[in-house]
């Protein structure tokens, strides 16, 4: 058979369209040898009436003569309309093709058999031409196939279908075998009763009962433990589903057995007294018992199902707290259910519960996240693994508690215990927990060794050992990365490949640990003290609990214990050698307190040493050595405690003696200089300081006097501070008072001394000392405040007066030149500060309560006047020094005054005049300085009579005279250009045109010689030389380094004169050029000008003179 078989054409057209196939796919499908055999069998065999085409699991096409199981896609059902061989001629007539869904294929087969095939075969008209018995045999075959389809369809739907004998239909039984309502039939008439004797009917009913018995027995033998026996890991939901379906199917079977058809079968075998009548009764009994069992189990499984559904909706972190509740439901199921309290069933259920929580745990952990967390961040993954282990351990504990509780209830006769081995329940759970514990160990190792990245060793070889540790860390990272990259599920206990990777990883970690041991051994060997060894232990504590490392480092840990014992011995030796000097160890504490502090430090040292031992105590398990260390520590503590007791006793006795002496001393007393002082203040302070130390040493027992002072130590301390403050204020007044102020406060001071005498008569043990001290303190503070305010005012006045010496009466302007006289701002400052001096003086008079006419007040004012006079003198001296220094050629750095040299009609002059104006300016400035000094009040002495000031004035005027002489010499030097402004240009030009030069003063007459063009050139060039010389004169000249002379006005005027002179000559030459051009224009002939035209123009251009436009135009023509 090939792909061109015409019998396939109807099937091909329908299949290509229904399944959306391309032609090439169909050709490949029908070309396969196996498929060709199937098609040939269907077409050429009369017994093959159905053909099924569908898509397989791999999306390819498949064809079969039987209905394909577990198919959810489209199925092409090809059925024959008759029992015949298909040829190319009858293919389209004899084949019925229909498209159904996979789950509807059985319904299609049944429908075709009931409505098409069977009616055709049972029709005499159709089968009349056939051989005898052929139609009956075909009908019997199709009926069997239909029943098998009905049974298979019911099984697919989870039900058990009991087929009825078809003989009932053809013996005038008209009840529908598919009557779902399963109504009872009416009473059979007598004619039907007579047909029961038919042998064929009896045989059909017996065969049906046998088939029913097989189907019911097969169903009842189904057990929920079968998946477990098959090696699967079912969940509780499958158990619940099994019993619900079982109950539903039993109800379905019961309805079928109670239907009219079933009753007919029962009636036939009963009346015929068939041996299968008992079998039918057994079927009824087994179904009723199974129904009772299923109802009981389903009812009692419901609470457990609801609890598990509730638990599955919880967060995983909440599961551990609900395990007991889940197991309690299982225990109640065992107690309440009549049929479920069997070890085999409860073991299966418990296994399913364990499987549920194993599955939930795997979903929570996610194997790929576990592997990824080994490298990225093991911490959170480790927390999740520990949570899962704790949760599953809670499940096992809840199971054990239920088992124990049932055993106790069995003793009371309430329920039967679980006497089955526990490993049957938890062997899957234990395997999963073992895998989780392996994962936990790997994560712990990763967390521990990951800390090596931050480890840094110090010391001589620290860098080398640090590099070794870093090498271990890098190898560890490589191993962890390799483990995380393995293609396996770590949370699947059935995946044994992960165990192989784990074994390899453990071997690698052991090698890394041996390398770490070599480093740590050298590092411990370099430790010279317990503290350094303890630091090393703390640094590597995260790996020291590893068994391999701990065993290898045990000798070093023993050495550390020995070092701890040596350190304790040194502490004891230090105590014996230094205990006599303990009182001198602290400069800021009392003697006894210093000794106590020293012993406390020794105890802390011993405790530190013990703490160093504590770091390795958990690693070093020798109890004998541990007891020895604790005993040595306790001996030292007892030794220090005995010493502290003796120090406290001596301290209490001496302190009581000092307190008794202090309490009998007066509060204050005068010394030889008249100053006040607190009596034996140093002893009082020492006693109070020791009492503060006593308050921190609770074990010191105070004697009566010390106890009394200790009780009121806060009040005495406050009184002492107040008294010290009062004495300090009193002594400050006496120490800082001026001689001129002493008469002003004498009366107040005497009154204050009389009141303070009462404090000299009282002691610290008197009553009301604090109140008395407070009263006297207020008086002293008021007196001190008054005097201090007056002194502050005096200091303010002194500051004002001293500030005058820094006041700038004379200032330079922006061009560093002196401004005209003292500034108005200086006047304002002096006026304001003078008024402030008067105001402060009046305030002090009020504070001192002095009369204006009193002799002491007058002397006080004279004292202030002296200060004011000295300040003003310094002000004048500073200002005159400013003038003198800035007019000194050796010290002056910038010009102080400025004048201008101008060219007027009378000649060169200075503005202002050096002789008169500048002198007047300086005198005005000096007068302004004295005027400013006279602004403050109460100054009656004439400051101008001071020799120093007069000498400075004379010095200033002498500097002015010197600079005036220098200025005149400068002006005389510039008078060499005086002929330019003194000579008459018209007269000089007339002489030049007559004599070709200017006549001298002694020449009255000369030979007339008209000038030539060269004479003009000589005069113009001479003026140009003078112009260049004048242009190069300095803008400013500073005389004697302080007088600035501005030459620019003079220079500009002189250059203007030179220009005018040159203009006289050039204008004459221009006139000559103009005349020459005019003559050339008028005559049109030869040149008759006085000067050559071309040379004249060239000379004018050399002199910088341009021809006017009209002359230039004439010249071009």
mmCIF file of N, CA, C and O in Angstrom, residues 665-669 676 679 723 726-727 754-763 768-769 771-777 780:
data_model
loop_
_atom_site.group_PDB
_atom_site.id
_atom_site.type_symbol
_atom_site.label_atom_id
_atom_site.label_comp_id
_atom_site.label_asym_id
_atom_site.label_seq_id
_atom_site.Cartn_x
_atom_site.Cartn_y
_atom_site.Cartn_z
ATOM 1 N N UNK A 665 37.472 74.001 113.370
ATOM 2 C CA UNK A 665 38.179 75.178 112.877
ATOM 3 C C UNK A 665 37.191 76.273 112.502
ATOM 4 O O UNK A 665 36.067 75.996 112.075
ATOM 5 N N UNK A 666 37.626 77.607 112.691
ATOM 6 C CA UNK A 666 36.761 78.721 112.275
ATOM 7 C C UNK A 666 36.607 78.705 110.741
ATOM 8 O O UNK A 666 37.434 78.153 110.024
ATOM 9 N N UNK A 667 35.540 79.409 110.319
ATOM 10 C CA UNK A 667 35.250 79.370 108.889
ATOM 11 C C UNK A 667 36.287 80.128 108.082
ATOM 12 O O UNK A 667 36.782 79.628 107.076
ATOM 13 N N UNK A 668 36.627 81.375 108.502
ATOM 14 C CA UNK A 668 37.586 82.195 107.759
ATOM 15 C C UNK A 668 38.521 82.876 108.736
ATOM 16 O O UNK A 668 38.246 82.948 109.945
ATOM 17 N N UNK A 669 39.609 83.429 108.199
ATOM 18 C CA UNK A 669 40.543 84.211 109.006
ATOM 19 C C UNK A 669 41.379 85.082 108.075
ATOM 20 O O UNK A 669 41.526 84.782 106.898
ATOM 21 N N UNK A 676 41.529 87.692 103.192
ATOM 22 C CA UNK A 676 40.725 86.654 103.822
ATOM 23 C C UNK A 676 41.080 85.295 103.234
ATOM 24 O O UNK A 676 41.525 85.197 102.082
ATOM 25 N N UNK A 679 39.748 78.743 106.432
ATOM 26 C CA UNK A 679 40.683 78.083 107.337
ATOM 27 C C UNK A 679 40.916 76.643 106.906
ATOM 28 O O UNK A 679 39.963 75.893 106.711
ATOM 29 N N UNK A 723 31.625 80.053 100.334
ATOM 30 C CA UNK A 723 32.606 80.776 101.149
ATOM 31 C C UNK A 723 33.857 81.087 100.335
ATOM 32 O O UNK A 723 34.404 82.205 100.419
ATOM 33 N N UNK A 726 33.048 83.917 97.992
ATOM 34 C CA UNK A 726 32.984 85.193 98.719
ATOM 35 C C UNK A 726 34.382 85.698 99.033
ATOM 36 O O UNK A 726 34.703 86.883 98.842
ATOM 37 N N UNK A 727 35.251 84.821 99.565
ATOM 38 C CA UNK A 727 36.619 85.215 99.910
ATOM 39 C C UNK A 727 37.363 85.657 98.660
ATOM 40 O O UNK A 727 38.117 86.643 98.683
ATOM 41 N N UNK A 754 33.375 94.446 109.609
ATOM 42 C CA UNK A 754 32.682 94.222 110.884
ATOM 43 C C UNK A 754 31.675 93.073 110.771
ATOM 44 O O UNK A 754 31.519 92.259 111.681
ATOM 45 N N UNK A 755 30.999 92.975 109.640
ATOM 46 C CA UNK A 755 30.028 91.870 109.486
ATOM 47 C C UNK A 755 30.719 90.535 109.263
ATOM 48 O O UNK A 755 30.210 89.481 109.670
ATOM 49 N N UNK A 756 31.910 90.533 108.637
ATOM 50 C CA UNK A 756 32.612 89.277 108.388
ATOM 51 C C UNK A 756 33.261 88.710 109.640
ATOM 52 O O UNK A 756 33.649 87.533 109.665
ATOM 53 N N UNK A 757 33.396 89.521 110.670
ATOM 54 C CA UNK A 757 34.012 89.025 111.906
ATOM 55 C C UNK A 757 33.185 87.901 112.527
ATOM 56 O O UNK A 757 33.727 87.052 113.252
ATOM 57 N N UNK A 758 31.870 87.896 112.244
ATOM 58 C CA UNK A 758 31.031 86.846 112.802
ATOM 59 C C UNK A 758 31.414 85.484 112.210
ATOM 60 O O UNK A 758 31.330 84.455 112.900
ATOM 61 N N UNK A 759 31.825 85.445 110.936
ATOM 62 C CA UNK A 759 32.248 84.185 110.340
ATOM 63 C C UNK A 759 33.551 83.688 110.949
ATOM 64 O O UNK A 759 33.806 82.478 110.965
ATOM 65 N N UNK A 760 34.367 84.615 111.488
ATOM 66 C CA UNK A 760 35.615 84.193 112.105
ATOM 67 C C UNK A 760 35.395 83.556 113.476
ATOM 68 O O UNK A 760 36.260 82.845 113.974
ATOM 69 N N UNK A 761 34.209 83.813 114.040
ATOM 70 C CA UNK A 761 33.924 83.244 115.356
ATOM 71 C C UNK A 761 33.189 81.912 115.262
ATOM 72 O O UNK A 761 33.052 81.209 116.269
ATOM 73 N N UNK A 762 32.670 81.544 114.102
ATOM 74 C CA UNK A 762 31.919 80.300 113.935
ATOM 75 C C UNK A 762 32.804 79.215 113.333
ATOM 76 O O UNK A 762 33.729 79.501 112.551
ATOM 77 N N UNK A 763 32.506 77.951 113.688
ATOM 78 C CA UNK A 763 33.217 76.790 113.149
ATOM 79 C C UNK A 763 32.265 75.998 112.248
ATOM 80 O O UNK A 763 31.063 76.270 112.184
ATOM 81 N N UNK A 768 23.482 76.557 111.627
ATOM 82 C CA UNK A 768 23.149 77.716 110.806
ATOM 83 C C UNK A 768 24.309 78.300 110.043
ATOM 84 O O UNK A 768 24.261 79.471 109.644
ATOM 85 N N UNK A 769 25.381 77.539 109.859
ATOM 86 C CA UNK A 769 26.550 78.056 109.153
ATOM 87 C C UNK A 769 26.205 78.394 107.701
ATOM 88 O O UNK A 769 26.595 79.460 107.191
ATOM 89 N N UNK A 771 23.327 79.265 106.355
ATOM 90 C CA UNK A 771 22.510 80.483 106.261
ATOM 91 C C UNK A 771 23.349 81.733 106.502
ATOM 92 O O UNK A 771 23.213 82.741 105.789
ATOM 93 N N UNK A 772 24.241 81.666 107.509
ATOM 94 C CA UNK A 772 25.107 82.811 107.808
ATOM 95 C C UNK A 772 26.037 83.110 106.641
ATOM 96 O O UNK A 772 26.228 84.278 106.263
ATOM 97 N N UNK A 773 26.610 82.087 106.064
ATOM 98 C CA UNK A 773 27.525 82.287 104.937
ATOM 99 C C UNK A 773 26.782 82.896 103.749
ATOM 100 O O UNK A 773 27.299 83.789 103.057
ATOM 101 N N UNK A 774 25.547 82.448 103.513
ATOM 102 C CA UNK A 774 24.768 82.994 102.401
ATOM 103 C C UNK A 774 24.497 84.483 102.588
ATOM 104 O O UNK A 774 24.563 85.263 101.624
ATOM 105 N N UNK A 775 24.199 84.891 103.858
ATOM 106 C CA UNK A 775 23.948 86.312 104.112
ATOM 107 C C UNK A 775 25.198 87.141 103.844
ATOM 108 O O UNK A 775 25.142 88.178 103.141
ATOM 109 N N UNK A 776 26.323 86.736 104.427
ATOM 110 C CA UNK A 776 27.546 87.496 104.244
ATOM 111 C C UNK A 776 28.002 87.471 102.783
ATOM 112 O O UNK A 776 28.574 88.444 102.285
ATOM 113 N N UNK A 777 27.755 86.378 102.134
ATOM 114 C CA UNK A 777 28.167 86.272 100.733
ATOM 115 C C UNK A 777 27.426 87.284 99.874
ATOM 116 O O UNK A 777 28.015 87.890 98.966
ATOM 117 N N UNK A 780 29.093 90.686 100.400
ATOM 118 C CA UNK A 780 30.401 90.774 99.736
ATOM 119 C C UNK A 780 30.222 90.840 98.216
ATOM 120 O O UNK A 780 30.898 91.601 97.524
#
